Amino acid sequence: AAAVLEAAGVASLIPFLGLLSDPHALEKSEWLRWAFEWVGAASRERFFFIVGVGVLLTMTVANVTQALTTYALLRFSWMRNHTLSLRLLEAYLHRPYTFFVENNSADLAKNLLSEVQQVVTGIIVQGLQLCAKAVVIVLVAGSLLLVDPMMAVGVTVAFGGLYGAIYMIARRRLSLIGQQRLDANAARFKVASEILAGIKELKLLGLEGALLESYAVPSEVFADRMAKNAIIGAVPRYALETVAFGGALVVVLYLLWSGRALEESLPVLGLYVFAAYRLLPAVQVVFN
């Protein structure tokens, strides 16, 4: 429903921009004339005003729906953090005593408190966001396809192709970073647990400096890998913004080259810019 409203908000710009750019658009479009008669506006200016209010309401409802969707998605995902950790703890409690002898308690605590959270943030939240935003992308791209197939194909290839290329290049690196993060996080928990559990003996022996160093190494690796993962996810957005809004100039040149008057091209250009504004965050979420 949120995706349909998002696409409707983008599509509703076409008649409004058409009316603004061409005062005679009402005479040229059969369905605009039908809408004018159906609304029963006293004048063309009043009809333009009603169309503008309609566009504003559509976009407002779309944004409110998106906010509610985000709330529901995050609420559901983080409640899974509670249920998964609870189920994991229950599974541990039903294991025989030998299980606890053979496994480090810090590793078990890490799984409960840290790795479950990583599953929620890295898989559940991202997976649901991917599903939601993929539908938005399909419907918004579909609305572009109806207006101008060439432009729709160009936008899809530019957006999808750039992110797809970056993903293919970074995929192996991301997998390695993920494994290193996992190992470093396990080492952090283990060292911290051992230090705090044997603090009396450690202070008597004066080993604070050596143990601080043993914690610092995996802690630094963990922080570095988390940063690299976030950077690979975030940086491509800026490259795509350059491509997208630089592409607006290409669209103008394409429309002029195809022989259309600039006044006629304004609604299509406005649609492209607004669609890019709506699509960019959705594509970024899917990439993440």
PDB file of C-alpha atoms in Angstrom:
ATOM      1  CA  ALA A   1       0.000   0.000   0.000  1.00  0.00           C
ATOM      2  CA  ALA A   2       2.863   2.363   0.861  1.00  0.00           C
ATOM      3  CA  ALA A   3       4.551   1.610  -2.465  1.00  0.00           C
ATOM      4  CA  VAL A   4       1.335   2.245  -4.432  1.00  0.00           C
ATOM      5  CA  LEU A   5       0.921   5.624  -2.695  1.00  0.00           C
ATOM      6  CA  GLU A   6       4.577   6.434  -3.391  1.00  0.00           C
ATOM      7  CA  ALA A   7       4.095   5.729  -7.106  1.00  0.00           C
ATOM      8  CA  ALA A   8       0.819   7.693  -7.100  1.00  0.00           C
ATOM      9  CA  GLY A   9       2.633  10.686  -5.583  1.00  0.00           C
ATOM     10  CA  VAL A  10       5.206  10.595  -8.368  1.00  0.00           C
ATOM     11  CA  ALA A  11       2.593  10.085 -11.105  1.00  0.00           C
ATOM     12  CA  SER A  12       0.379  12.911  -9.776  1.00  0.00           C
ATOM     13  CA  LEU A  13       3.100  15.430 -10.650  1.00  0.00           C
ATOM     14  CA  ILE A  14       2.604  14.920 -14.384  1.00  0.00           C
ATOM     15  CA  PRO A  15      -0.776  16.709 -14.771  1.00  0.00           C
ATOM     16  CA  PHE A  16       0.188  19.432 -12.275  1.00  0.00           C
ATOM     17  CA  LEU A  17       3.507  20.253 -13.982  1.00  0.00           C
ATOM     18  CA  GLY A  18       1.790  20.009 -17.356  1.00  0.00           C
ATOM     19  CA  LEU A  19      -0.795  22.592 -16.329  1.00  0.00           C
ATOM     20  CA  LEU A  20       1.861  24.915 -14.889  1.00  0.00           C
ATOM     21  CA  SER A  21       4.130  24.745 -17.935  1.00  0.00           C
ATOM     22  CA  ASP A  22       1.384  25.032 -20.570  1.00  0.00           C
ATOM     23  CA  PRO A  23      -1.762  27.125 -19.924  1.00  0.00           C
ATOM     24  CA  HIS A  24      -3.450  25.396 -22.876  1.00  0.00           C
ATOM     25  CA  ALA A  25      -2.834  21.872 -21.557  1.00  0.00           C
ATOM     26  CA  LEU A  26      -6.513  21.701 -20.539  1.00  0.00           C
ATOM     27  CA  GLU A  27      -7.612  21.968 -24.181  1.00  0.00           C
ATOM     28  CA  LYS A  28      -4.970  19.520 -25.412  1.00  0.00           C
ATOM     29  CA  SER A  29      -5.676  16.643 -22.989  1.00  0.00           C
ATOM     30  CA  GLU A  30      -8.968  14.797 -23.172  1.00  0.00           C
ATOM     31  CA  TRP A  31      -8.729  13.324 -19.676  1.00  0.00           C
ATOM     32  CA  LEU A  32      -7.769  16.711 -18.161  1.00  0.00           C
ATOM     33  CA  ARG A  33     -10.934  18.171 -19.722  1.00  0.00           C
ATOM     34  CA  TRP A  34     -12.907  15.269 -18.250  1.00  0.00           C
ATOM     35  CA  ALA A  35     -11.349  15.926 -14.816  1.00  0.00           C
ATOM     36  CA  PHE A  36     -12.144  19.654 -15.133  1.00  0.00           C
ATOM     37  CA  GLU A  37     -15.812  18.882 -15.842  1.00  0.00           C
ATOM     38  CA  TRP A  38     -15.986  16.212 -13.120  1.00  0.00           C
ATOM     39  CA  VAL A  39     -14.548  18.563 -10.469  1.00  0.00           C
ATOM     40  CA  GLY A  40     -16.899  21.328 -11.572  1.00  0.00           C
ATOM     41  CA  ALA A  41     -14.349  24.113 -10.972  1.00  0.00           C
ATOM     42  CA  ALA A  42     -15.524  27.672 -11.604  1.00  0.00           C
ATOM     43  CA  SER A  43     -12.369  28.586 -13.541  1.00  0.00           C
ATOM     44  CA  ARG A  44      -9.152  27.131 -14.861  1.00  0.00           C
ATOM     45  CA  GLU A  45      -7.190  28.785 -12.053  1.00  0.00           C
ATOM     46  CA  ARG A  46      -9.472  27.146  -9.482  1.00  0.00           C
ATOM     47  CA  PHE A  47      -8.954  23.786 -11.229  1.00  0.00           C
ATOM     48  CA  PHE A  48      -5.146  24.261 -11.127  1.00  0.00           C
ATOM     49  CA  PHE A  49      -5.450  25.013  -7.410  1.00  0.00           C
ATOM     50  CA  ILE A  50      -7.531  21.855  -6.798  1.00  0.00           C
ATOM     51  CA  VAL A  51      -5.026  19.713  -8.734  1.00  0.00           C
ATOM     52  CA  GLY A  52      -2.151  21.219  -6.686  1.00  0.00           C
ATOM     53  CA  VAL A  53      -3.950  20.484  -3.406  1.00  0.00           C
ATOM     54  CA  GLY A  54      -4.611  16.942  -4.655  1.00  0.00           C
ATOM     55  CA  VAL A  55      -0.889  16.417  -5.390  1.00  0.00           C
ATOM     56  CA  LEU A  56       0.036  17.812  -1.942  1.00  0.00           C
ATOM     57  CA  LEU A  57      -2.477  15.527  -0.186  1.00  0.00           C
ATOM     58  CA  THR A  58      -1.284  12.476  -2.156  1.00  0.00           C
ATOM     59  CA  MET A  59       2.337  13.139  -1.201  1.00  0.00           C
ATOM     60  CA  THR A  60       1.416  13.815   2.433  1.00  0.00           C
ATOM     61  CA  VAL A  61      -0.565  10.573   2.712  1.00  0.00           C
ATOM     62  CA  ALA A  62       2.309   8.700   0.995  1.00  0.00           C
ATOM     63  CA  ASN A  63       4.853  10.101   3.470  1.00  0.00           C
ATOM     64  CA  VAL A  64       2.649   9.357   6.495  1.00  0.00           C
ATOM     65  CA  THR A  65       2.145   5.795   5.210  1.00  0.00           C
ATOM     66  CA  GLN A  66       5.891   5.393   4.714  1.00  0.00           C
ATOM     67  CA  ALA A  67       6.499   6.604   8.282  1.00  0.00           C
ATOM     68  CA  LEU A  68       3.945   4.126   9.658  1.00  0.00           C
ATOM     69  CA  THR A  69       5.476   1.342   7.549  1.00  0.00           C
ATOM     70  CA  THR A  70       8.935   2.166   8.910  1.00  0.00           C
ATOM     71  CA  TYR A  71       7.568   2.173  12.478  1.00  0.00           C
ATOM     72  CA  ALA A  72       5.877  -1.209  12.014  1.00  0.00           C
ATOM     73  CA  LEU A  73       8.938  -2.712  10.339  1.00  0.00           C
ATOM     74  CA  LEU A  74      11.390  -1.561  13.030  1.00  0.00           C
ATOM     75  CA  ARG A  75       9.046  -2.476  15.871  1.00  0.00           C
ATOM     76  CA  PHE A  76       8.611  -5.995  14.468  1.00  0.00           C
ATOM     77  CA  SER A  77      12.341  -6.417  13.794  1.00  0.00           C
ATOM     78  CA  TRP A  78      13.524  -5.329  17.249  1.00  0.00           C
ATOM     79  CA  MET A  79      10.949  -7.487  19.004  1.00  0.00           C
ATOM     80  CA  ARG A  80      12.644 -10.363  17.170  1.00  0.00           C
ATOM     81  CA  ASN A  81      15.816  -9.364  19.043  1.00  0.00           C
ATOM     82  CA  HIS A  82      13.920 -10.158  22.245  1.00  0.00           C
ATOM     83  CA  THR A  83      12.338 -13.418  21.051  1.00  0.00           C
ATOM     84  CA  LEU A  84      15.487 -14.800  19.364  1.00  0.00           C
ATOM     85  CA  SER A  85      17.738 -14.125  22.365  1.00  0.00           C
ATOM     86  CA  LEU A  86      15.101 -15.596  24.692  1.00  0.00           C
ATOM     87  CA  ARG A  87      14.793 -18.748  22.571  1.00  0.00           C
ATOM     88  CA  LEU A  88      18.579 -19.062  22.347  1.00  0.00           C
ATOM     89  CA  LEU A  89      18.931 -18.731  26.128  1.00  0.00           C
ATOM     90  CA  GLU A  90      16.183 -21.329  26.598  1.00  0.00           C
ATOM     91  CA  ALA A  91      18.057 -23.702  24.263  1.00  0.00           C
ATOM     92  CA  TYR A  92      21.268 -23.177  26.250  1.00  0.00           C
ATOM     93  CA  LEU A  93      19.504 -23.831  29.568  1.00  0.00           C
ATOM     94  CA  HIS A  94      18.228 -27.197  28.296  1.00  0.00           C
ATOM     95  CA  ARG A  95      21.734 -28.357  27.301  1.00  0.00           C
ATOM     96  CA  PRO A  96      23.602 -30.784  29.626  1.00  0.00           C
ATOM     97  CA  TYR A  97      26.252 -29.459  31.991  1.00  0.00           C
ATOM     98  CA  THR A  98      29.037 -30.814  29.749  1.00  0.00           C
ATOM     99  CA  PHE A  99      27.987 -28.292  27.073  1.00  0.00           C
ATOM    100  CA  PHE A 100      28.906 -25.417  29.407  1.00  0.00           C
ATOM    101  CA  VAL A 101      32.212 -27.071  30.345  1.00  0.00           C
ATOM    102  CA  GLU A 102      33.159 -27.428  26.673  1.00  0.00           C
ATOM    103  CA  ASN A 103      32.074 -23.906  25.609  1.00  0.00           C
ATOM    104  CA  ASN A 104      33.416 -20.576  26.790  1.00  0.00           C
ATOM    105  CA  SER A 105      30.751 -18.654  28.708  1.00  0.00           C
ATOM    106  CA  ALA A 106      31.879 -15.401  27.041  1.00  0.00           C
ATOM    107  CA  ASP A 107      31.118 -16.908  23.609  1.00  0.00           C
ATOM    108  CA  LEU A 108      27.640 -17.918  24.741  1.00  0.00           C
ATOM    109  CA  ALA A 109      27.004 -14.440  26.188  1.00  0.00           C
ATOM    110  CA  LYS A 110      28.288 -12.874  22.950  1.00  0.00           C
ATOM    111  CA  ASN A 111      25.813 -14.942  20.938  1.00  0.00           C
ATOM    112  CA  LEU A 112      22.935 -13.914  23.183  1.00  0.00           C
ATOM    113  CA  LEU A 113      23.699 -10.211  23.431  1.00  0.00           C
ATOM    114  CA  SER A 114      25.749  -9.259  20.372  1.00  0.00           C
ATOM    115  CA  GLU A 115      25.277 -11.742  17.536  1.00  0.00           C
ATOM    116  CA  VAL A 116      21.483 -11.859  17.898  1.00  0.00           C
ATOM    117  CA  GLN A 117      21.507  -8.069  17.571  1.00  0.00           C
ATOM    118  CA  GLN A 118      23.707  -8.370  14.483  1.00  0.00           C
ATOM    119  CA  VAL A 119      21.183 -10.799  12.961  1.00  0.00           C
ATOM    120  CA  VAL A 120      18.374  -8.303  13.635  1.00  0.00           C
ATOM    121  CA  THR A 121      20.183  -5.237  12.253  1.00  0.00           C
ATOM    122  CA  GLY A 122      22.023  -6.974   9.431  1.00  0.00           C
ATOM    123  CA  ILE A 123      19.451  -9.507   8.221  1.00  0.00           C
ATOM    124  CA  ILE A 124      15.908  -8.998   9.555  1.00  0.00           C
ATOM    125  CA  VAL A 125      15.721  -5.180   9.368  1.00  0.00           C
ATOM    126  CA  GLN A 126      17.631  -5.083   6.063  1.00  0.00           C
ATOM    127  CA  GLY A 127      15.638  -7.983   4.607  1.00  0.00           C
ATOM    128  CA  LEU A 128      12.288  -6.366   5.347  1.00  0.00           C
ATOM    129  CA  GLN A 129      13.549  -2.991   4.095  1.00  0.00           C
ATOM    130  CA  LEU A 130      14.734  -4.683   0.909  1.00  0.00           C
ATOM    131  CA  CYS A 131      11.274  -6.187   0.292  1.00  0.00           C
ATOM    132  CA  ALA A 132       9.494  -2.892   1.014  1.00  0.00           C
ATOM    133  CA  LYS A 133      11.800  -0.697  -1.066  1.00  0.00           C
ATOM    134  CA  ALA A 134      12.011  -3.171  -3.962  1.00  0.00           C
ATOM    135  CA  VAL A 135       8.240  -2.812  -4.405  1.00  0.00           C
ATOM    136  CA  VAL A 136       8.597   0.997  -4.317  1.00  0.00           C
ATOM    137  CA  ILE A 137      11.324   0.851  -6.988  1.00  0.00           C
ATOM    138  CA  VAL A 138       9.241  -1.401  -9.261  1.00  0.00           C
ATOM    139  CA  LEU A 139       6.123   0.787  -9.031  1.00  0.00           C
ATOM    140  CA  VAL A 140       7.919   4.142  -9.379  1.00  0.00           C
ATOM    141  CA  ALA A 141       9.966   2.792 -12.305  1.00  0.00           C
ATOM    142  CA  GLY A 142       6.690   1.463 -13.762  1.00  0.00           C
ATOM    143  CA  SER A 143       5.117   4.916 -13.591  1.00  0.00           C
ATOM    144  CA  LEU A 144       8.161   6.323 -15.422  1.00  0.00           C
ATOM    145  CA  LEU A 145       7.824   3.565 -18.019  1.00  0.00           C
ATOM    146  CA  LEU A 146       4.258   4.648 -18.801  1.00  0.00           C
ATOM    147  CA  VAL A 147       5.321   8.279 -19.286  1.00  0.00           C
ATOM    148  CA  ASP A 148       8.586   7.797 -21.197  1.00  0.00           C
ATOM    149  CA  PRO A 149       9.945   4.266 -21.825  1.00  0.00           C
ATOM    150  CA  MET A 150      13.379   5.461 -23.015  1.00  0.00           C
ATOM    151  CA  MET A 151      13.908   7.601 -19.949  1.00  0.00           C
ATOM    152  CA  ALA A 152      12.679   4.814 -17.651  1.00  0.00           C
ATOM    153  CA  VAL A 153      15.158   2.341 -19.157  1.00  0.00           C
ATOM    154  CA  GLY A 154      17.973   4.891 -18.870  1.00  0.00           C
ATOM    155  CA  VAL A 155      17.213   5.644 -15.212  1.00  0.00           C
ATOM    156  CA  THR A 156      16.925   1.935 -14.345  1.00  0.00           C
ATOM    157  CA  VAL A 157      20.200   1.039 -16.081  1.00  0.00           C
ATOM    158  CA  ALA A 158      22.047   3.994 -14.507  1.00  0.00           C
ATOM    159  CA  PHE A 159      20.807   3.364 -10.954  1.00  0.00           C
ATOM    160  CA  GLY A 160      20.776  -0.423 -10.989  1.00  0.00           C
ATOM    161  CA  GLY A 161      23.922  -0.828 -13.073  1.00  0.00           C
ATOM    162  CA  LEU A 162      26.107   1.367 -10.861  1.00  0.00           C
ATOM    163  CA  TYR A 163      24.999  -0.277  -7.619  1.00  0.00           C
ATOM    164  CA  GLY A 164      25.178  -3.751  -9.176  1.00  0.00           C
ATOM    165  CA  ALA A 165      28.760  -3.143 -10.337  1.00  0.00           C
ATOM    166  CA  ILE A 166      29.815  -1.850  -6.902  1.00  0.00           C
ATOM    167  CA  TYR A 167      28.175  -4.825  -5.205  1.00  0.00           C
ATOM    168  CA  MET A 168      29.885  -7.373  -7.452  1.00  0.00           C
ATOM    169  CA  ILE A 169      33.275  -5.726  -6.808  1.00  0.00           C
ATOM    170  CA  ALA A 170      32.734  -5.448  -3.040  1.00  0.00           C
ATOM    171  CA  ARG A 171      30.968  -8.774  -2.385  1.00  0.00           C
ATOM    172  CA  ARG A 172      34.034 -10.896  -1.563  1.00  0.00           C
ATOM    173  CA  ARG A 173      35.571  -8.077   0.447  1.00  0.00           C
ATOM    174  CA  LEU A 174      32.368  -7.714   2.475  1.00  0.00           C
ATOM    175  CA  SER A 175      32.289 -11.449   3.194  1.00  0.00           C
ATOM    176  CA  LEU A 176      35.888 -11.324   4.466  1.00  0.00           C
ATOM    177  CA  ILE A 177      35.152  -8.215   6.561  1.00  0.00           C
ATOM    178  CA  GLY A 178      32.128  -9.977   8.079  1.00  0.00           C
ATOM    179  CA  GLN A 179      34.152 -13.025   9.120  1.00  0.00           C
ATOM    180  CA  GLN A 180      36.908 -10.867  10.599  1.00  0.00           C
ATOM    181  CA  ARG A 181      34.316  -8.834  12.527  1.00  0.00           C
ATOM    182  CA  LEU A 182      32.803 -12.040  13.919  1.00  0.00           C
ATOM    183  CA  ASP A 183      36.185 -13.394  15.050  1.00  0.00           C
ATOM    184  CA  ALA A 184      37.280 -10.069  16.553  1.00  0.00           C
ATOM    185  CA  ASN A 185      33.984  -9.721  18.425  1.00  0.00           C
ATOM    186  CA  ALA A 186      34.390 -13.222  19.921  1.00  0.00           C
ATOM    187  CA  ALA A 187      37.949 -12.358  21.011  1.00  0.00           C
ATOM    188  CA  ARG A 188      36.757  -9.078  22.585  1.00  0.00           C
ATOM    189  CA  PHE A 189      34.130 -10.830  24.679  1.00  0.00           C
ATOM    190  CA  LYS A 190      36.513 -13.610  25.695  1.00  0.00           C
ATOM    191  CA  VAL A 191      39.312 -11.283  26.852  1.00  0.00           C
ATOM    192  CA  ALA A 192      36.943  -8.893  28.636  1.00  0.00           C
ATOM    193  CA  SER A 193      35.233 -11.796  30.431  1.00  0.00           C
ATOM    194  CA  GLU A 194      38.541 -13.340  31.529  1.00  0.00           C
ATOM    195  CA  ILE A 195      39.925  -9.995  32.751  1.00  0.00           C
ATOM    196  CA  LEU A 196      36.844  -9.132  34.801  1.00  0.00           C
ATOM    197  CA  ALA A 197      36.441 -12.671  36.183  1.00  0.00           C
ATOM    198  CA  GLY A 198      40.044 -12.862  37.442  1.00  0.00           C
ATOM    199  CA  ILE A 199      40.587  -9.228  38.374  1.00  0.00           C
ATOM    200  CA  LYS A 200      41.953 -10.008  41.889  1.00  0.00           C
ATOM    201  CA  GLU A 201      44.754 -12.273  40.631  1.00  0.00           C
ATOM    202  CA  LEU A 202      45.562  -9.933  37.723  1.00  0.00           C
ATOM    203  CA  LYS A 203      46.018  -6.920  39.998  1.00  0.00           C
ATOM    204  CA  LEU A 204      48.182  -8.909  42.406  1.00  0.00           C
ATOM    205  CA  LEU A 205      50.415  -9.982  39.511  1.00  0.00           C
ATOM    206  CA  GLY A 206      50.447  -6.491  37.959  1.00  0.00           C
ATOM    207  CA  LEU A 207      49.288  -7.703  34.513  1.00  0.00           C
ATOM    208  CA  GLU A 208      46.958  -4.770  33.757  1.00  0.00           C
ATOM    209  CA  GLY A 209      49.092  -3.408  30.887  1.00  0.00           C
ATOM    210  CA  ALA A 210      49.555  -6.738  29.120  1.00  0.00           C
ATOM    211  CA  LEU A 211      45.859  -7.600  29.353  1.00  0.00           C
ATOM    212  CA  LEU A 212      44.846  -4.148  28.182  1.00  0.00           C
ATOM    213  CA  GLU A 213      46.938  -4.758  25.059  1.00  0.00           C
ATOM    214  CA  SER A 214      45.347  -8.195  24.551  1.00  0.00           C
ATOM    215  CA  TYR A 215      41.913  -6.514  24.524  1.00  0.00           C
ATOM    216  CA  ALA A 216      43.006  -3.547  22.407  1.00  0.00           C
ATOM    217  CA  VAL A 217      44.025  -5.686  19.395  1.00  0.00           C
ATOM    218  CA  PRO A 218      40.641  -7.415  18.696  1.00  0.00           C
ATOM    219  CA  SER A 219      38.752  -4.267  19.754  1.00  0.00           C
ATOM    220  CA  GLU A 220      40.589  -2.216  17.112  1.00  0.00           C
ATOM    221  CA  VAL A 221      40.015  -4.893  14.434  1.00  0.00           C
ATOM    222  CA  PHE A 222      36.298  -5.021  15.321  1.00  0.00           C
ATOM    223  CA  ALA A 223      35.916  -1.222  15.107  1.00  0.00           C
ATOM    224  CA  ASP A 224      37.865  -1.067  11.827  1.00  0.00           C
ATOM    225  CA  ARG A 225      35.783  -3.808  10.165  1.00  0.00           C
ATOM    226  CA  MET A 226      32.503  -2.244  11.315  1.00  0.00           C
ATOM    227  CA  ALA A 227      33.645   1.099   9.861  1.00  0.00           C
ATOM    228  CA  LYS A 228      34.711  -0.480   6.541  1.00  0.00           C
ATOM    229  CA  ASN A 229      31.378  -2.293   6.242  1.00  0.00           C
ATOM    230  CA  ALA A 230      29.469   0.960   6.862  1.00  0.00           C
ATOM    231  CA  ILE A 231      31.675   2.897   4.408  1.00  0.00           C
ATOM    232  CA  ILE A 232      31.132   0.386   1.581  1.00  0.00           C
ATOM    233  CA  GLY A 233      27.392   0.676   2.230  1.00  0.00           C
ATOM    234  CA  ALA A 234      27.216   4.482   2.416  1.00  0.00           C
ATOM    235  CA  VAL A 235      29.731   5.970  -0.034  1.00  0.00           C
ATOM    236  CA  PRO A 236      28.176   4.776  -3.360  1.00  0.00           C
ATOM    237  CA  ARG A 237      25.127   6.946  -2.639  1.00  0.00           C
ATOM    238  CA  TYR A 238      27.127  10.110  -3.343  1.00  0.00           C
ATOM    239  CA  ALA A 239      28.375   8.781  -6.666  1.00  0.00           C
ATOM    240  CA  LEU A 240      24.818   7.896  -7.647  1.00  0.00           C
ATOM    241  CA  GLU A 241      23.490  11.339  -6.651  1.00  0.00           C
ATOM    242  CA  THR A 242      26.053  12.875  -9.010  1.00  0.00           C
ATOM    243  CA  VAL A 243      24.954  10.509 -11.786  1.00  0.00           C
ATOM    244  CA  ALA A 244      21.244  11.089 -11.084  1.00  0.00           C
ATOM    245  CA  PHE A 245      21.180  14.867 -11.021  1.00  0.00           C
ATOM    246  CA  GLY A 246      23.839  15.163 -13.706  1.00  0.00           C
ATOM    247  CA  GLY A 247      21.481  12.907 -15.624  1.00  0.00           C
ATOM    248  CA  ALA A 248      18.809  15.614 -15.438  1.00  0.00           C
ATOM    249  CA  LEU A 249      20.916  17.634 -17.885  1.00  0.00           C
ATOM    250  CA  VAL A 250      21.229  14.585 -20.138  1.00  0.00           C
ATOM    251  CA  VAL A 251      17.431  14.215 -20.064  1.00  0.00           C
ATOM    252  CA  VAL A 252      17.042  17.878 -21.159  1.00  0.00           C
ATOM    253  CA  LEU A 253      19.469  17.299 -24.035  1.00  0.00           C
ATOM    254  CA  TYR A 254      17.671  14.071 -25.022  1.00  0.00           C
ATOM    255  CA  LEU A 255      14.270  15.801 -25.031  1.00  0.00           C
ATOM    256  CA  LEU A 256      15.602  18.708 -27.090  1.00  0.00           C
ATOM    257  CA  TRP A 257      17.367  16.320 -29.482  1.00  0.00           C
ATOM    258  CA  SER A 258      14.112  14.392 -29.978  1.00  0.00           C
ATOM    259  CA  GLY A 259      12.502  17.646 -31.169  1.00  0.00           C
ATOM    260  CA  ARG A 260      10.233  18.416 -28.225  1.00  0.00           C
ATOM    261  CA  ALA A 261       9.685  21.994 -27.108  1.00  0.00           C
ATOM    262  CA  LEU A 262      11.185  22.809 -23.722  1.00  0.00           C
ATOM    263  CA  GLU A 263       7.728  23.759 -22.388  1.00  0.00           C
ATOM    264  CA  GLU A 264       6.459  20.299 -23.295  1.00  0.00           C
ATOM    265  CA  SER A 265       9.548  18.721 -21.741  1.00  0.00           C
ATOM    266  CA  LEU A 266       9.191  20.437 -18.362  1.00  0.00           C
ATOM    267  CA  PRO A 267       6.615  17.974 -16.914  1.00  0.00           C
ATOM    268  CA  VAL A 268       8.763  14.984 -17.955  1.00  0.00           C
ATOM    269  CA  LEU A 269      11.912  16.624 -16.547  1.00  0.00           C
ATOM    270  CA  GLY A 270      10.107  17.471 -13.294  1.00  0.00           C
ATOM    271  CA  LEU A 271       8.902  13.866 -13.075  1.00  0.00           C
ATOM    272  CA  TYR A 272      12.459  12.578 -13.639  1.00  0.00           C
ATOM    273  CA  VAL A 273      13.921  14.795 -10.885  1.00  0.00           C
ATOM    274  CA  PHE A 274      11.174  13.933  -8.395  1.00  0.00           C
ATOM    275  CA  ALA A 275      11.338  10.215  -9.277  1.00  0.00           C
ATOM    276  CA  ALA A 276      15.129  10.292  -8.780  1.00  0.00           C
ATOM    277  CA  TYR A 277      14.587  12.029  -5.424  1.00  0.00           C
ATOM    278  CA  ARG A 278      12.193   9.233  -4.400  1.00  0.00           C
ATOM    279  CA  LEU A 279      14.142   6.356  -5.955  1.00  0.00           C
ATOM    280  CA  LEU A 280      17.611   7.182  -4.615  1.00  0.00           C
ATOM    281  CA  PRO A 281      16.842   6.388  -0.939  1.00  0.00           C
ATOM    282  CA  ALA A 282      14.973   3.208  -1.942  1.00  0.00           C
ATOM    283  CA  VAL A 283      17.842   1.955  -4.133  1.00  0.00           C
ATOM    284  CA  GLN A 284      20.343   2.811  -1.359  1.00  0.00           C
ATOM    285  CA  VAL A 285      18.329   0.732   1.145  1.00  0.00           C
ATOM    286  CA  VAL A 286      18.237  -2.241  -1.260  1.00  0.00           C
ATOM    287  CA  PHE A 287      22.022  -1.939  -1.757  1.00  0.00           C
ATOM    288  CA  ASN A 288      22.587  -1.857   2.025  1.00  0.00           C
TER     289      ASN A 288
END
